[in-house]
Tab-separated table of N, CA and C in Angstrom:
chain	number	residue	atom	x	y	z
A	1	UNK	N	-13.751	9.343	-24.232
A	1	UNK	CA	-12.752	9.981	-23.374
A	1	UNK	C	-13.228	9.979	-21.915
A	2	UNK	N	-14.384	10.310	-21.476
A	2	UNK	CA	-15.297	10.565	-20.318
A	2	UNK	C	-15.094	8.986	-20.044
A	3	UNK	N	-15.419	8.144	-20.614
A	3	UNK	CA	-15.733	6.671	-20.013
A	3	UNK	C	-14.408	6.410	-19.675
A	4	UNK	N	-13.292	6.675	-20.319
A	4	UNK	CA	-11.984	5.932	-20.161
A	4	UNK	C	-11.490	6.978	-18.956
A	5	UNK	N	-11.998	7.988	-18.743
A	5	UNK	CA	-11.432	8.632	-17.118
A	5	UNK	C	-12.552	7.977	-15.984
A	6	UNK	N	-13.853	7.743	-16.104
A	6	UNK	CA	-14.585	7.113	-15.211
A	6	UNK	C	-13.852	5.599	-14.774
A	7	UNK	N	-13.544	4.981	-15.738
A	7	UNK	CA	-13.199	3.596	-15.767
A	7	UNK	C	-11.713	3.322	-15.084
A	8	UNK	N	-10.537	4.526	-14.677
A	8	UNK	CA	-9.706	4.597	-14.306
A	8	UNK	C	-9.825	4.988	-13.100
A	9	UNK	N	-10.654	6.166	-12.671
A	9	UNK	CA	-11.277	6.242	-11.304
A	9	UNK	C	-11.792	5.042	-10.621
A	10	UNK	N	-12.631	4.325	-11.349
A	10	UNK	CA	-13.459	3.397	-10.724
A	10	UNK	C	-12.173	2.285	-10.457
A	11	UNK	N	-10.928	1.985	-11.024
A	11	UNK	CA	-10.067	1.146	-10.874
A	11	UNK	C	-9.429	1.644	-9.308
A	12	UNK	N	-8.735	2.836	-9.599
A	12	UNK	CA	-7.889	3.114	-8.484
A	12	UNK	C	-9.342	3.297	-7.019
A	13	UNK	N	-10.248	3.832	-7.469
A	13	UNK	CA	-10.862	3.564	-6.111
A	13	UNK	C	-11.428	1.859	-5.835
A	14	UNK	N	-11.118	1.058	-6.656
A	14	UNK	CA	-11.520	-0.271	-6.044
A	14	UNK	C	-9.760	-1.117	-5.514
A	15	UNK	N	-9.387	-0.738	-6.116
A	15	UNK	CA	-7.107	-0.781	-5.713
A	15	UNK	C	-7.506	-0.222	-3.890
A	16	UNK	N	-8.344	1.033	-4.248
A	16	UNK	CA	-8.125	1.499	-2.724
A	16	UNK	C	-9.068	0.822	-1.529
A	17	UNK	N	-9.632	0.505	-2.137
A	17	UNK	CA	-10.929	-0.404	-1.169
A	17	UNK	C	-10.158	-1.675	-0.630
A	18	UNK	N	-9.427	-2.344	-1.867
A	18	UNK	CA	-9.419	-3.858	-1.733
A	18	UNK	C	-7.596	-3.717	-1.449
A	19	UNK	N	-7.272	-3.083	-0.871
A	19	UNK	CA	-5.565	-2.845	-0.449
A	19	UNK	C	-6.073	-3.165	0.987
A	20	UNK	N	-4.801	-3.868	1.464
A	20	UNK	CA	-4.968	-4.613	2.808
A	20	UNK	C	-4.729	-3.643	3.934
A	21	UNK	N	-4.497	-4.113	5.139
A	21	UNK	CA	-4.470	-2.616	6.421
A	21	UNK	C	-2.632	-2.829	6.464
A	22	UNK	N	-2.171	-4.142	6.214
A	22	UNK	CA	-0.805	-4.079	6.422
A	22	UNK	C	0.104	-3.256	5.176
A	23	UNK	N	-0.720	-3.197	3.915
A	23	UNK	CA	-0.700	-1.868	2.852
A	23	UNK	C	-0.509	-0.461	3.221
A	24	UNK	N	-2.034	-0.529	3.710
A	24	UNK	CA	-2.154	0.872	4.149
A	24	UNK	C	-1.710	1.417	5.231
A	25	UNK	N	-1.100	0.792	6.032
A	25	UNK	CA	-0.159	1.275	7.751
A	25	UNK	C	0.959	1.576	6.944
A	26	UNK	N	1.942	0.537	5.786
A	26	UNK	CA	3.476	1.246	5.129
A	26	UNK	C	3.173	2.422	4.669
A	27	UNK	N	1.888	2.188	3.991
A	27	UNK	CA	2.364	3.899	3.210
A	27	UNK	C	1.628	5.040	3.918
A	28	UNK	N	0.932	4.587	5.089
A	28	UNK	CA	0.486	5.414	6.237
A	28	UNK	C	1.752	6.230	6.730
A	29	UNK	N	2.977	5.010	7.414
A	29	UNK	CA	4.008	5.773	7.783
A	29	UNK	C	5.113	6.631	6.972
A	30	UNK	N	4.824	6.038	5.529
A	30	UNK	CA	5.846	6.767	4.436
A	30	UNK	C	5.064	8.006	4.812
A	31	UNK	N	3.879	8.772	4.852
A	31	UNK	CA	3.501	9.408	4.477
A	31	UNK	C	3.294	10.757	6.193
A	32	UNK	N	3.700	9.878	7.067
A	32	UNK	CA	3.590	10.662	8.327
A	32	UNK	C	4.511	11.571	8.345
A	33	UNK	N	4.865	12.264	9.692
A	33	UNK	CA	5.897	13.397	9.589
A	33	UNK	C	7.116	12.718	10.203
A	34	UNK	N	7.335	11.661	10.415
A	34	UNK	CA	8.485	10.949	10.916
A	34	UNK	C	8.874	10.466	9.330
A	35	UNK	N	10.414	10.132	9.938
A	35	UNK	CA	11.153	9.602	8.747
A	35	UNK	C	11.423	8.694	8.101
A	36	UNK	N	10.074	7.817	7.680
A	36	UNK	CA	9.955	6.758	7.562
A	36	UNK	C	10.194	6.285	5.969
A	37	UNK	N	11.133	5.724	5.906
A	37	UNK	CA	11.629	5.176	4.056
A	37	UNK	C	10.786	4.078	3.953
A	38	UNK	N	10.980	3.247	2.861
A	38	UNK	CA	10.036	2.380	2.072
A	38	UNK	C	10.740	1.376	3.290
A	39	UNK	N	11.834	0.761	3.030
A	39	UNK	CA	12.119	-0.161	3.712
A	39	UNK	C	11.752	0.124	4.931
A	40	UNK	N	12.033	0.988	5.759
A	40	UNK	CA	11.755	1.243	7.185
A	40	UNK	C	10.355	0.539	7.692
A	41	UNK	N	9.546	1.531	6.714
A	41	UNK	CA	8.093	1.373	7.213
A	41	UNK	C	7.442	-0.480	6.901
A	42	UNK	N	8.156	-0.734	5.677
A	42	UNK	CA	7.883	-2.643	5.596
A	42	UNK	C	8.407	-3.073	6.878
A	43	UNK	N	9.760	-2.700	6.990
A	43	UNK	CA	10.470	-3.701	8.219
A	43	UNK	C	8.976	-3.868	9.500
A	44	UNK	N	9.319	-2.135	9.576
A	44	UNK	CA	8.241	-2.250	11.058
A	44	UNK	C	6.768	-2.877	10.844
A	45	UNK	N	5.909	-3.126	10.194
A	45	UNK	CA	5.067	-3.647	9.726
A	45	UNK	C	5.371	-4.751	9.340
A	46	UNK	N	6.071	-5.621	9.393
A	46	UNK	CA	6.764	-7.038	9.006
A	46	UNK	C	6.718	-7.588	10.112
A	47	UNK	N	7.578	-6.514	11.454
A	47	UNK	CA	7.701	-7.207	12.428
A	47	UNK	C	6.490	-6.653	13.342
A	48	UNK	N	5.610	-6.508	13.623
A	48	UNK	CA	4.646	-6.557	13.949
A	48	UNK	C	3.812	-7.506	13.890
A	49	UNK	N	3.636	-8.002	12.623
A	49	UNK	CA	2.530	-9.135	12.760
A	49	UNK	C	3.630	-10.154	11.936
A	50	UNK	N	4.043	-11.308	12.233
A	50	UNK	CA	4.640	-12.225	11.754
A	50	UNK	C	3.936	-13.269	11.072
A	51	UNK	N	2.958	-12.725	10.641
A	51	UNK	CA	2.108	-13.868	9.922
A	51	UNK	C	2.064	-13.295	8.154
A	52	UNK	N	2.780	-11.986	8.561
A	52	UNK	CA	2.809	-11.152	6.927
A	52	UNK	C	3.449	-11.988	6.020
A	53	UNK	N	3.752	-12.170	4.455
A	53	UNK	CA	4.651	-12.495	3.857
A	53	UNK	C	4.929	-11.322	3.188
A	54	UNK	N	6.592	-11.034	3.302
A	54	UNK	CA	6.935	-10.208	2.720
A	54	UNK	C	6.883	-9.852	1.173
A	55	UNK	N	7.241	-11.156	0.668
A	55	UNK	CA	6.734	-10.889	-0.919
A	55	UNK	C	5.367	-10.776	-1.303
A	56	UNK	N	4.479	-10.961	-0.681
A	56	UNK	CA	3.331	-10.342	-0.864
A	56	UNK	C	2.787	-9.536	-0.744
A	57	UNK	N	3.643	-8.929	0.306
A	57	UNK	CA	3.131	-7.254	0.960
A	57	UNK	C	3.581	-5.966	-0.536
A	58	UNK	N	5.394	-6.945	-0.346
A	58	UNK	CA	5.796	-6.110	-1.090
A	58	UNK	C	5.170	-6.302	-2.606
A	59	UNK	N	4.679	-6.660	-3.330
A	59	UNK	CA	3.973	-7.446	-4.611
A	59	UNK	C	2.406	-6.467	-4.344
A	60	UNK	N	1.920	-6.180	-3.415
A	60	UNK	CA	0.907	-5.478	-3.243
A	60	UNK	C	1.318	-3.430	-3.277
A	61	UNK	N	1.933	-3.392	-2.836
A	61	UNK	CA	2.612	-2.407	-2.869
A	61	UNK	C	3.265	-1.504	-3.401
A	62	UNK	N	3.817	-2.822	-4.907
A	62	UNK	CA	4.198	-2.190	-6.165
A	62	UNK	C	3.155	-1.482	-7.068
A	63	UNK	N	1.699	-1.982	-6.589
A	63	UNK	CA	0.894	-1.019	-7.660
A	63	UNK	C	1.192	0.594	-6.381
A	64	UNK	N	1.032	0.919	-5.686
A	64	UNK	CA	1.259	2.248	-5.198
A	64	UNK	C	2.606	3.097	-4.902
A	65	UNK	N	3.837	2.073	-5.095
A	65	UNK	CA	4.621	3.197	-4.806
A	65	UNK	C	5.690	2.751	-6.202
């Protein structure tokens, strides 16, 4: 039981290590005090760096939201 909660920790904290910064800025802004929706916060982070691919962002993203 102990190993199978260590082994789930050790997952989501390596998910959190190895999640990209264009990851962590969407759900940075989902999570600010502005009103930022799922789509919102991709758009603006989309258009920011144009080198993103969206299906990949979004494909990364599905493990957290």
């Amino acid at each position: 039981m102990m190993n199978e909660m260590q082994e789930r920790i050790c997952k989501l904290t390596y998910k959190k290590f190895k999640r990209s910064k264009a990851c962590t800025k969407v759900l940075q802004l989902m999570d600010s005090e502005e009103d930022y929706t799922y789509c919102k916060a991709l758009r603006k982070v989309l258009s920011e760096d144009k080198r993103l691919s969206r299906e990949k962002l979004e494909k990364e993203l599905s493990l957290y939201v």
